[in-house]
PDB file of C-alpha atoms and ligand atoms in Angstrom:
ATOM      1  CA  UNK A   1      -6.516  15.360   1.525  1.00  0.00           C
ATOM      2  CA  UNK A   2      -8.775  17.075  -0.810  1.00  0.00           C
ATOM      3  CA  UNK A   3      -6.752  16.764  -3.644  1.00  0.00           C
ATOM      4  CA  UNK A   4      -6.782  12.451  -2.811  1.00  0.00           C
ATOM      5  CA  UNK A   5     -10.101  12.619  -2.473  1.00  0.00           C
ATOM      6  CA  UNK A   6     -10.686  14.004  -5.666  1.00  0.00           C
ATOM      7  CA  UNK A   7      -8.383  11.715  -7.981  1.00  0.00           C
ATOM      8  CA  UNK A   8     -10.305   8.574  -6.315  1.00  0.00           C
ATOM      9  CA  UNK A   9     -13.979  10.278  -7.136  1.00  0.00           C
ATOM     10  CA  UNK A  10     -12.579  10.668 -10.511  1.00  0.00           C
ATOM     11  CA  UNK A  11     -12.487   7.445 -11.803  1.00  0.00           C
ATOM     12  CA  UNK A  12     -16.106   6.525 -10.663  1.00  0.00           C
ATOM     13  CA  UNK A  13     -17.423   9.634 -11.899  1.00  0.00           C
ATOM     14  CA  UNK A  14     -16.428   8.029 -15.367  1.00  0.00           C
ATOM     15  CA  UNK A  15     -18.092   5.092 -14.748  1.00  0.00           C
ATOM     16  CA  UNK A  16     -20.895   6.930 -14.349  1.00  0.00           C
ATOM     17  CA  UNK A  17     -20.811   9.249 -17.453  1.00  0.00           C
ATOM     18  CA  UNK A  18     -20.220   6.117 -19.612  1.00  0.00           C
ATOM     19  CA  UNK A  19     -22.809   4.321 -18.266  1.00  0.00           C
ATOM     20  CA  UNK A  20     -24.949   7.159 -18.885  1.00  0.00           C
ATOM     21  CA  UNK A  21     -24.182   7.898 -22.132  1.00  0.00           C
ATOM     22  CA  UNK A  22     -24.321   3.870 -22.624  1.00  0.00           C
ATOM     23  CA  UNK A  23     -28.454   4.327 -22.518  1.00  0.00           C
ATOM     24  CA  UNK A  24     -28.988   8.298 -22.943  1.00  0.00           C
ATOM     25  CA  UNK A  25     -32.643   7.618 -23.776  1.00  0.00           C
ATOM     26  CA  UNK A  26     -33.331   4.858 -21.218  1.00  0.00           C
ATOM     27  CA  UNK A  27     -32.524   7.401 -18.671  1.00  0.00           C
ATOM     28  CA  UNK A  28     -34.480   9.974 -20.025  1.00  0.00           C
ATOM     29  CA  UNK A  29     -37.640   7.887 -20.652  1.00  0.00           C
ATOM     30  CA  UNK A  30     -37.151   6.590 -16.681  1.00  0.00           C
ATOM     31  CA  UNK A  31     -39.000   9.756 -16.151  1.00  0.00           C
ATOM     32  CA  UNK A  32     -41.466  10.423 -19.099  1.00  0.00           C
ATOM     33  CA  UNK A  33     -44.915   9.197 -18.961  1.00  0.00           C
ATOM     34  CA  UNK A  34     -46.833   8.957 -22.401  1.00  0.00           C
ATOM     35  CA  UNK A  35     -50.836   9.504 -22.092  1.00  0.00           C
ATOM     36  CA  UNK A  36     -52.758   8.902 -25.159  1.00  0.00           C
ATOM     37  CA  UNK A  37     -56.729   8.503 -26.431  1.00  0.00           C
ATOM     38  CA  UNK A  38     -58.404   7.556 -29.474  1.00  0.00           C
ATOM     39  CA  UNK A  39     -60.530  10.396 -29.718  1.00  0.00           C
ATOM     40  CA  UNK A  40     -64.660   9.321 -29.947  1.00  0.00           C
ATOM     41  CA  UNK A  41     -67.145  11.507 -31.405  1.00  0.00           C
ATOM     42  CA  UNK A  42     -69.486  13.546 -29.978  1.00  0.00           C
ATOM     43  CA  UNK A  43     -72.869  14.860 -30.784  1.00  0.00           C
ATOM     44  CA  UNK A  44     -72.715  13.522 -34.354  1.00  0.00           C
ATOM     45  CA  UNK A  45     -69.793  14.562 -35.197  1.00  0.00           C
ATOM     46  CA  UNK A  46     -67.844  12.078 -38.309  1.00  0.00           C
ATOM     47  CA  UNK A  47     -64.575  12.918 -36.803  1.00  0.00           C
ATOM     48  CA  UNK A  48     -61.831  11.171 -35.372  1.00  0.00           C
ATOM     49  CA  UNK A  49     -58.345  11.160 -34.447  1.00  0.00           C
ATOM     50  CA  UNK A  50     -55.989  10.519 -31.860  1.00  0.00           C
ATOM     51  CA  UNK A  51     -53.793  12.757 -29.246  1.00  0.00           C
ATOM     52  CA  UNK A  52     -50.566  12.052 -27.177  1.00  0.00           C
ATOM     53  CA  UNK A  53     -49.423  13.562 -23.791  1.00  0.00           C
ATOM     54  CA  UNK A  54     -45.702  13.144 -23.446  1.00  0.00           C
ATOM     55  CA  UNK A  55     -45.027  14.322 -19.438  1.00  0.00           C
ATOM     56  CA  UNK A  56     -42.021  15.018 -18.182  1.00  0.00           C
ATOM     57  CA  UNK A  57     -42.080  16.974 -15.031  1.00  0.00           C
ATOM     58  CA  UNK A  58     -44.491  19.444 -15.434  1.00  0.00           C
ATOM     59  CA  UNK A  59     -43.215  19.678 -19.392  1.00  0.00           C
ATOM     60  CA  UNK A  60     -45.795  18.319 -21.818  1.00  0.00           C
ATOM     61  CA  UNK A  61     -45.408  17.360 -25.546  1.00  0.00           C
ATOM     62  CA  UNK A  62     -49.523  17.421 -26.950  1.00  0.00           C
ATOM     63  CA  UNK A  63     -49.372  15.564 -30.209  1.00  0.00           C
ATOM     64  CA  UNK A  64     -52.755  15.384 -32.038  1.00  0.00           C
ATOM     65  CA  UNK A  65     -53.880  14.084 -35.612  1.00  0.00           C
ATOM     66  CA  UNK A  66     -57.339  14.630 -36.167  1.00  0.00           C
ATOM     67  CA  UNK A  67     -59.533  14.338 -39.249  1.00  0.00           C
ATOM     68  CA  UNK A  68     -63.330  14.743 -40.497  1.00  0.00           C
ATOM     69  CA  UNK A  69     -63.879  18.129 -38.172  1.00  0.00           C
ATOM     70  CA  UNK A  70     -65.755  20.459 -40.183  1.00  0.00           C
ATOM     71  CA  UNK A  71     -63.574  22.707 -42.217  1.00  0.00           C
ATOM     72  CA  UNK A  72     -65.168  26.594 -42.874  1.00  0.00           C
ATOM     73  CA  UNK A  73     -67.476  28.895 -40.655  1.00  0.00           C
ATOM     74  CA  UNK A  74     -68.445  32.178 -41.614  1.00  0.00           C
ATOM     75  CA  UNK A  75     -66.063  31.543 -44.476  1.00  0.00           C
ATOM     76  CA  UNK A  76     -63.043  31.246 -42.779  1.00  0.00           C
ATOM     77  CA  UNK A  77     -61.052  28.051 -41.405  1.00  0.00           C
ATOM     78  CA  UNK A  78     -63.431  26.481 -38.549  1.00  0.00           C
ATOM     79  CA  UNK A  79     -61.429  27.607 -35.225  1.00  0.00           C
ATOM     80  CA  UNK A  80     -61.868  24.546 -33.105  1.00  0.00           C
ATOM     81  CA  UNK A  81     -61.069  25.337 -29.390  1.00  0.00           C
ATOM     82  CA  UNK A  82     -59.572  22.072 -27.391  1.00  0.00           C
ATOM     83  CA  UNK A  83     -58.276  21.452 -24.191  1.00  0.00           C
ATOM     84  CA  UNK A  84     -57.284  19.279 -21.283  1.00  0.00           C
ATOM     85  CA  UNK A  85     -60.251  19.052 -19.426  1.00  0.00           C
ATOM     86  CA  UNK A  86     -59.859  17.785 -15.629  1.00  0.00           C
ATOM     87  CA  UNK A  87     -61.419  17.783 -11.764  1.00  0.00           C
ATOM     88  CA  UNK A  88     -64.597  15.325 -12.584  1.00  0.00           C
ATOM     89  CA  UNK A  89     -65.008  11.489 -13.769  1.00  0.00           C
ATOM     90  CA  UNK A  90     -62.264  11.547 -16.102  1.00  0.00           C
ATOM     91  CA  UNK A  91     -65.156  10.484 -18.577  1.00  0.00           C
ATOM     92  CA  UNK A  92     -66.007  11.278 -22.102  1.00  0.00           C
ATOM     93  CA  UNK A  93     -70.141  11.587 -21.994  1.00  0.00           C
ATOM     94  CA  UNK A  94     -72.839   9.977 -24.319  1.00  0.00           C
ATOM     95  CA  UNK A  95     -76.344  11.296 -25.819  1.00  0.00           C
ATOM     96  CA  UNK A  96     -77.672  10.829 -22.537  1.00  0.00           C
ATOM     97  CA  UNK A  97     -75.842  14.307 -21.098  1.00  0.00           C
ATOM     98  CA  UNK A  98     -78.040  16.481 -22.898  1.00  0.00           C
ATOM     99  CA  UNK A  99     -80.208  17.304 -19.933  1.00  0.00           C
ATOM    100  CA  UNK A 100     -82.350  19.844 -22.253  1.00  0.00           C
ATOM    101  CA  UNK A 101     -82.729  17.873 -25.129  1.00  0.00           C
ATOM    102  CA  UNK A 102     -81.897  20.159 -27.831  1.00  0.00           C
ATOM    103  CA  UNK A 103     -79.937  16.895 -28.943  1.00  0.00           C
ATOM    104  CA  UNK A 104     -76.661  18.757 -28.214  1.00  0.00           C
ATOM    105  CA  UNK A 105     -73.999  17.706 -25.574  1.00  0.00           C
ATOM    106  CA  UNK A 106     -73.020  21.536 -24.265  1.00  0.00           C
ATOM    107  CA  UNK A 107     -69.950  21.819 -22.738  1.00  0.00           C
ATOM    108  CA  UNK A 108     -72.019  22.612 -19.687  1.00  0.00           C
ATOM    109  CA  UNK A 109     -73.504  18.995 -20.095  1.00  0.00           C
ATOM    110  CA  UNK A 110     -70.597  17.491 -20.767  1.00  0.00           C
ATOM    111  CA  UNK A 111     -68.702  18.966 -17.873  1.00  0.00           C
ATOM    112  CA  UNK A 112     -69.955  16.932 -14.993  1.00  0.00           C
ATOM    113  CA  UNK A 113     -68.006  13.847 -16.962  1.00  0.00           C
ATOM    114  CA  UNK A 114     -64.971  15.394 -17.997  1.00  0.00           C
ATOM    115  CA  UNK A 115     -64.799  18.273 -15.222  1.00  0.00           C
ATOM    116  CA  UNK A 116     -63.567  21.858 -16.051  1.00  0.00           C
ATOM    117  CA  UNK A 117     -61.234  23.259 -18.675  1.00  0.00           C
ATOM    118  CA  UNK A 118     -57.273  23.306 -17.595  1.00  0.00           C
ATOM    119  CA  UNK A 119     -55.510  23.556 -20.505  1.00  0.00           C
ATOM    120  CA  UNK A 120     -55.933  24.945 -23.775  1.00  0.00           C
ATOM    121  CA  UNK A 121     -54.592  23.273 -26.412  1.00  0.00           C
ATOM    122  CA  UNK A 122     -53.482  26.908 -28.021  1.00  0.00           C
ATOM    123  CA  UNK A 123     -51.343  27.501 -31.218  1.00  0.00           C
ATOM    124  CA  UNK A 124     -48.959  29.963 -29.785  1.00  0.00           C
ATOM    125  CA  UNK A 125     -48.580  31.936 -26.973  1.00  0.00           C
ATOM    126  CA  UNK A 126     -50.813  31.338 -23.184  1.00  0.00           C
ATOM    127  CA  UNK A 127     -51.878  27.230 -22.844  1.00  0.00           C
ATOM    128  CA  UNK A 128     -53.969  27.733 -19.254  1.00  0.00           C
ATOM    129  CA  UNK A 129     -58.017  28.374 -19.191  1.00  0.00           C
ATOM    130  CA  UNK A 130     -57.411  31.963 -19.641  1.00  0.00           C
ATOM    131  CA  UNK A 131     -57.367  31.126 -23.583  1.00  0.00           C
ATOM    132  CA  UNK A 132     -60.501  28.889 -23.969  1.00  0.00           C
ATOM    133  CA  UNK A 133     -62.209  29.760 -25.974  1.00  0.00           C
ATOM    134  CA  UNK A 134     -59.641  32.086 -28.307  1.00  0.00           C
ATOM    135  CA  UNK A 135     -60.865  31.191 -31.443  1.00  0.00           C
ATOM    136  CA  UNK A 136     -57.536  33.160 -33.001  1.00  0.00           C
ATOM    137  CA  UNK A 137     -55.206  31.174 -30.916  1.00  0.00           C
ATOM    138  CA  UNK A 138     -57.723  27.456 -31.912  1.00  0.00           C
ATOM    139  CA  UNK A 139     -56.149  25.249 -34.398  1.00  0.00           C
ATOM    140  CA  UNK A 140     -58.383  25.276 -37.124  1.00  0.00           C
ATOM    141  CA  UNK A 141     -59.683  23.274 -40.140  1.00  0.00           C
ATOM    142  CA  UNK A 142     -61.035  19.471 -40.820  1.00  0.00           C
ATOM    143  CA  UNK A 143     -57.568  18.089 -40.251  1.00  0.00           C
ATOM    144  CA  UNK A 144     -55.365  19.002 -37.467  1.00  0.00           C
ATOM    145  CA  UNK A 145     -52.044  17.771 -37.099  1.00  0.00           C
ATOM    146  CA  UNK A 146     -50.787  19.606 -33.878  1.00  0.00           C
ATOM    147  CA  UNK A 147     -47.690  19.380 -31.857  1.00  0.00           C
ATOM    148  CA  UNK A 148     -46.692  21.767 -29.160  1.00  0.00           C
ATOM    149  CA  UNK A 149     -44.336  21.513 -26.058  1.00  0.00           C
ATOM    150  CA  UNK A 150     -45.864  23.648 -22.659  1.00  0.00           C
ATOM    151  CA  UNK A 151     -45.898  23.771 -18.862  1.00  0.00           C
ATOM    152  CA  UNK A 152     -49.075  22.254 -17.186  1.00  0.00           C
ATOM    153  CA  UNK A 153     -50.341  23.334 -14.239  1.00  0.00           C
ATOM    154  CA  UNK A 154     -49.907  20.892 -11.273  1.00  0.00           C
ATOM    155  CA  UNK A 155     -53.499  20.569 -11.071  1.00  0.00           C
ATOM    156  CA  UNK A 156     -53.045  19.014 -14.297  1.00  0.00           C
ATOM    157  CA  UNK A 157     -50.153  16.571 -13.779  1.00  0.00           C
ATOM    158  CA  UNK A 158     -52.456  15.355 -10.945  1.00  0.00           C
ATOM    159  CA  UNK A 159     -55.143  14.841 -12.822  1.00  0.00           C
ATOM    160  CA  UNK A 160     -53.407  12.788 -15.728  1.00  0.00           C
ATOM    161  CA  UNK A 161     -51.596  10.879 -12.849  1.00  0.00           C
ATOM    162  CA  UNK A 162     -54.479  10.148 -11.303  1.00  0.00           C
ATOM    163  CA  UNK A 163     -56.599   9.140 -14.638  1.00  0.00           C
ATOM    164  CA  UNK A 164     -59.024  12.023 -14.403  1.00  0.00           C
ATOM    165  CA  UNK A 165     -57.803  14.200 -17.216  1.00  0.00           C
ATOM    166  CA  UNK A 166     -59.309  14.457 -20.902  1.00  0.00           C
ATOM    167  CA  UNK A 167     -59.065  15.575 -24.088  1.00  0.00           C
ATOM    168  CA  UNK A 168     -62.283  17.473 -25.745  1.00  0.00           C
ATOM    169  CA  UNK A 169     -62.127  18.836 -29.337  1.00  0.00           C
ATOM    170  CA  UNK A 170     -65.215  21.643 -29.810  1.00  0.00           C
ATOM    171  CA  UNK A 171     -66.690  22.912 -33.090  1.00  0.00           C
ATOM    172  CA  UNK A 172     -69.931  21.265 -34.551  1.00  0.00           C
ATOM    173  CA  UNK A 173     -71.277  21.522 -38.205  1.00  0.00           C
ATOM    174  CA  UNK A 174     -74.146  23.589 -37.747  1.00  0.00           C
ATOM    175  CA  UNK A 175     -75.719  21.972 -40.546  1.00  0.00           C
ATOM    176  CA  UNK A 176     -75.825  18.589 -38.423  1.00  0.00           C
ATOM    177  CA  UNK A 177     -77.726  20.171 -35.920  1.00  0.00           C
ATOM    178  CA  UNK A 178     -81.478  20.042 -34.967  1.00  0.00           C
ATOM    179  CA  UNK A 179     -83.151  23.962 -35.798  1.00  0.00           C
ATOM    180  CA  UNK A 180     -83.460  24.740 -32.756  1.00  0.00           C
ATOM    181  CA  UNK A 181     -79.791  23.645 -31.647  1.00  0.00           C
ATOM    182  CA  UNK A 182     -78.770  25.238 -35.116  1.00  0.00           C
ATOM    183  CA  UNK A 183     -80.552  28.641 -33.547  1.00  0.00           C
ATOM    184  CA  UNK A 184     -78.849  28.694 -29.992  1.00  0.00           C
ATOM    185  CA  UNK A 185     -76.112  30.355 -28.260  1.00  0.00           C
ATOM    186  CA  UNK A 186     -73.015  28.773 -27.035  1.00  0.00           C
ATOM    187  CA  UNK A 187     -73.590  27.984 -23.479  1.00  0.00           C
ATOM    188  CA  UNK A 188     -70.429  29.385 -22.636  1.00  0.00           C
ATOM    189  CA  UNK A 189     -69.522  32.638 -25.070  1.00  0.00           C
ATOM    190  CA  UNK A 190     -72.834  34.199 -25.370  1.00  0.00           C
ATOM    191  CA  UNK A 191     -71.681  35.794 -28.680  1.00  0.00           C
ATOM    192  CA  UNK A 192     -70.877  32.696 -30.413  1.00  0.00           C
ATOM    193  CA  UNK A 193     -73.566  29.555 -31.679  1.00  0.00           C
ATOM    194  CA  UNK A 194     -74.038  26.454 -29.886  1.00  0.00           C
ATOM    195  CA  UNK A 195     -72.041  24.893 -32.498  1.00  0.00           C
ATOM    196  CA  UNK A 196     -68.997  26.694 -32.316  1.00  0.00           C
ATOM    197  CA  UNK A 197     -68.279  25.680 -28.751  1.00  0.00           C
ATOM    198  CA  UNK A 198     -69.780  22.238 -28.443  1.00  0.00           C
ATOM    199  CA  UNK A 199     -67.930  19.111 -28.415  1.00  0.00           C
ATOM    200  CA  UNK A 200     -66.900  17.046 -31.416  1.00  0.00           C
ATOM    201  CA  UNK A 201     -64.988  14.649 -30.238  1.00  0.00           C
ATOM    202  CA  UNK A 202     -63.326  13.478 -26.875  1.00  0.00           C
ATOM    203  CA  UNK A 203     -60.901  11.051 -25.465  1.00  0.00           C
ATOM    204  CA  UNK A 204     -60.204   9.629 -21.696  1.00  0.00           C
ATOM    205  CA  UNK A 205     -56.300   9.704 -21.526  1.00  0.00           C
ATOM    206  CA  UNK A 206     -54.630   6.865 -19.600  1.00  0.00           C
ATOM    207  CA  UNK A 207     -51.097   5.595 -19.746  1.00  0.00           C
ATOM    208  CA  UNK A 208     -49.635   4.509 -22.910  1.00  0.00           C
ATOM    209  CA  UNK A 209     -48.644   0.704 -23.000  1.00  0.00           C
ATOM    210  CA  UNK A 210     -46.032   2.158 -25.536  1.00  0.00           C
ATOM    211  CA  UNK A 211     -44.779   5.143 -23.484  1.00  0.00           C
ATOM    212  CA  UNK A 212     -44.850   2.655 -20.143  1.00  0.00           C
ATOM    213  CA  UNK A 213     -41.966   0.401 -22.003  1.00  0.00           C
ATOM    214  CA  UNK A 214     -39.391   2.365 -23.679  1.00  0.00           C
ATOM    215  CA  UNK A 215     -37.157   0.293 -25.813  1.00  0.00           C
ATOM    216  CA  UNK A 216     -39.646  -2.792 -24.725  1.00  0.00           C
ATOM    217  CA  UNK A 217     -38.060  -2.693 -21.170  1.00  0.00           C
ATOM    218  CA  UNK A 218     -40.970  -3.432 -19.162  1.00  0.00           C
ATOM    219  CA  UNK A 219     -41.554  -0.708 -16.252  1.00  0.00           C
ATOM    220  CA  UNK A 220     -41.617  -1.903 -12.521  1.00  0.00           C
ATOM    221  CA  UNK A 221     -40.290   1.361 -10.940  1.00  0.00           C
ATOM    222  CA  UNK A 222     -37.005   0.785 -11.918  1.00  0.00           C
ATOM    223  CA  UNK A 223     -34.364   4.244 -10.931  1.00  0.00           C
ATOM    224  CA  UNK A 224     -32.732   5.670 -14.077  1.00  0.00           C
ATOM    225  CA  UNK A 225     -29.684   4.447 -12.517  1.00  0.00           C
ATOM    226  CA  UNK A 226     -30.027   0.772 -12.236  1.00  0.00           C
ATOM    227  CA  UNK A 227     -31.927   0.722 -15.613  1.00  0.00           C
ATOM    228  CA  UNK A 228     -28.432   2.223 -17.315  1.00  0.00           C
ATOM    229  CA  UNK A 229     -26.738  -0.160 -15.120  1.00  0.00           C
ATOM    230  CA  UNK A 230     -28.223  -3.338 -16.649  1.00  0.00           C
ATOM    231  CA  UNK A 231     -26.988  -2.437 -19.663  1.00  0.00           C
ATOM    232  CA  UNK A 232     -23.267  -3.057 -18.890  1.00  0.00           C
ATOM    233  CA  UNK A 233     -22.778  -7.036 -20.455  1.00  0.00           C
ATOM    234  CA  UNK A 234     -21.179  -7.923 -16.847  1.00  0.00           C
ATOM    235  CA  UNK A 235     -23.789 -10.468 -15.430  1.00  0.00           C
ATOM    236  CA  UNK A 236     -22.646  -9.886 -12.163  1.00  0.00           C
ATOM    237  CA  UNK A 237     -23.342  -6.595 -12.731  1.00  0.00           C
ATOM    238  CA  UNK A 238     -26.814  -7.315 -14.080  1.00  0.00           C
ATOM    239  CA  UNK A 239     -27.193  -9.262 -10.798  1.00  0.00           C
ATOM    240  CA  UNK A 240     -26.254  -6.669  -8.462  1.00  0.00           C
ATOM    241  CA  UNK A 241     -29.364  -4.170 -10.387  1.00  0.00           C
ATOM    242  CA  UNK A 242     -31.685  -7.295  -9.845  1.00  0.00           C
ATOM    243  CA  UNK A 243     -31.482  -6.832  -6.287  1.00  0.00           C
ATOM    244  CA  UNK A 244     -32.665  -3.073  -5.827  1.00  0.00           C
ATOM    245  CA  UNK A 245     -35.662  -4.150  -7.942  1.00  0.00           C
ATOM    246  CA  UNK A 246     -39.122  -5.025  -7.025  1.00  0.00           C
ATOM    247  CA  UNK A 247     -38.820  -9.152  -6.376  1.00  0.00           C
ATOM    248  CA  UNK A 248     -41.173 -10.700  -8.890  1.00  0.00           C
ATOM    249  CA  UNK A 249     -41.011  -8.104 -10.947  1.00  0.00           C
ATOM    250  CA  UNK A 250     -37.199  -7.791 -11.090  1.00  0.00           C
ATOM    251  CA  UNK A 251     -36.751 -11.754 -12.333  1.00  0.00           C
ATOM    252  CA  UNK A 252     -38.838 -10.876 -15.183  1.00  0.00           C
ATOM    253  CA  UNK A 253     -36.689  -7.914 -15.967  1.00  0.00           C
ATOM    254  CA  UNK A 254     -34.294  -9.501 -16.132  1.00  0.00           C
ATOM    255  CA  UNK A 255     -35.065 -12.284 -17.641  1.00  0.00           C
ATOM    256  CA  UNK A 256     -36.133 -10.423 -20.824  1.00  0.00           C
ATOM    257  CA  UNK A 257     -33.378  -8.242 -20.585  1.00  0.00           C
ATOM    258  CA  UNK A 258     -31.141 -11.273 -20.975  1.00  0.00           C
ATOM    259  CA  UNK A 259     -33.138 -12.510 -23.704  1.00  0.00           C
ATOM    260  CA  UNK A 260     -33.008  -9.217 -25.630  1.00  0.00           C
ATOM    261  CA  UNK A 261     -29.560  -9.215 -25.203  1.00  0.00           C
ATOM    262  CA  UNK A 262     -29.049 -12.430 -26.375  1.00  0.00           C
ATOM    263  CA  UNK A 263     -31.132 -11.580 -29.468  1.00  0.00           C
ATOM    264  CA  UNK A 264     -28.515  -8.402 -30.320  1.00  0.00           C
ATOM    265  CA  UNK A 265     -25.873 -10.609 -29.989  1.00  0.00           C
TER     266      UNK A 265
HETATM  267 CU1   CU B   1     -62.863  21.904 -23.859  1.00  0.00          CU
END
């Protein structure tokens, strides 16, 4: 009985594996969501840039390009510290969070808009708030073209889910600075200048119309499965995956998945 069993599984298995290997990246982008910001400056900073949060699971991809940060401190390669920030508005701040008027945004300041730090954008080794403010572990440099793939916290994944998460870049030019901002200590690392910690540039990170529609299918929830299944040429077969869609949504679908198809052909 076993043995029958197995030699009529066989055959649908099969199915299966060719329809999955029909649409390998369909399936995989079923269950990767893309954040991404355009980066805006901060406390006259002339930089800019943009970052990426590929999220699968609780596996991130960070992609950044960023230009214009200011290059050299104490002679060395400007370490600028950056991280996920997460747990308030979900909002980048403007001039008016500098609650002491030294014409700096702190990170203090800033925090009751973009909430605390939760993940540090690190070069190697530990990502969570442990390595903040690392300036050895801190990409450095005007121009930072970073990629690295880490773990978040779930705290995190909640937080980007739920549209509260940001991106802040710190590291100021000290020479943009008022004296008296020039003259002060970082509000967080005591041993470091204002400028060293406070933000240059930050970004609200929200769901990528690009990462939402991979290979221009448009997303409505659809399971891995009946995506792959759609695209076997059978129309009845296209039918059948209409119905375990969303109706509304799933005419549409399929609608433009006819029309693509029609346009390979
Ligand atoms: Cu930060």
């Amino acid at each position: 009985m076993k043995r029958t069993s197995a030699l009529l599984a066989a055959p649908a298995l099969a199915l299966g594996a060719l329809a999955l290997a029909a649409a390998p990246a369909q399936a995989h982008d079923a269950d990767t969501t893309v954040y991404q910001t355009q980066l805006k400056a901060l406390n006259g900073s002339s930089a800019s840039g943009s970052v990426w949060v590929s999220v699968h699971g609780t596996e991130a991809t960070v992609t950044e390009n960023v230009t214009g940060l200011p290059a050299s401190f104490n002679g060395a390669a400007y370490p600028h510290v950056q991280h996920i920030h997460i747990g308030a508005m979900g909002m980048c701040p403007d001039a008016s969070a500098d609650t002491n008027g030294d014409g700096v945004v702190s990170v203090t300041e800033g925090a009751p808009h973009y909430g605390k730090i939760a993940q540090t954008l690190t070069t190697s080794g530990d990502t969570s708030p442990a390595t903040a403010t690392d300036l050895k572990l801190a990409p450095g440099g005007a121009t930072i073209d970073y990629k690295r793939t880490f773990t978040l916290s779930a705290e995190t994944v909640s937080a980007l889910k739920a549209g509260t998460a940001s991106i802040v870049v710190h590291g100021l030019d000290p020479a943009t600075l008022s004296p008296a901002a020039k003259a002060a200590k970082s509000d967080i690392v005591p041993s470091l200048p204002l400028a060293a910690t406070s933000p240059a540039l930050c970004g609200e990170l929200s769901v990528s119309q690009m990462g939402a529609m991979p290979n221009g299918a448009p997303e409505t929830g659809v399971t891995p499965a009946a995506r792959t299944t759609t695209t076997d040429a059978t129309p009845g077969i296209l039918a059948s995956a209409g119905g375990v869609l969303v109706a509304g949504a799933a005419a549409v679908g399929l609608n433009r998945r006819r029309a693509a198809r029609k346009a390979q052909d």
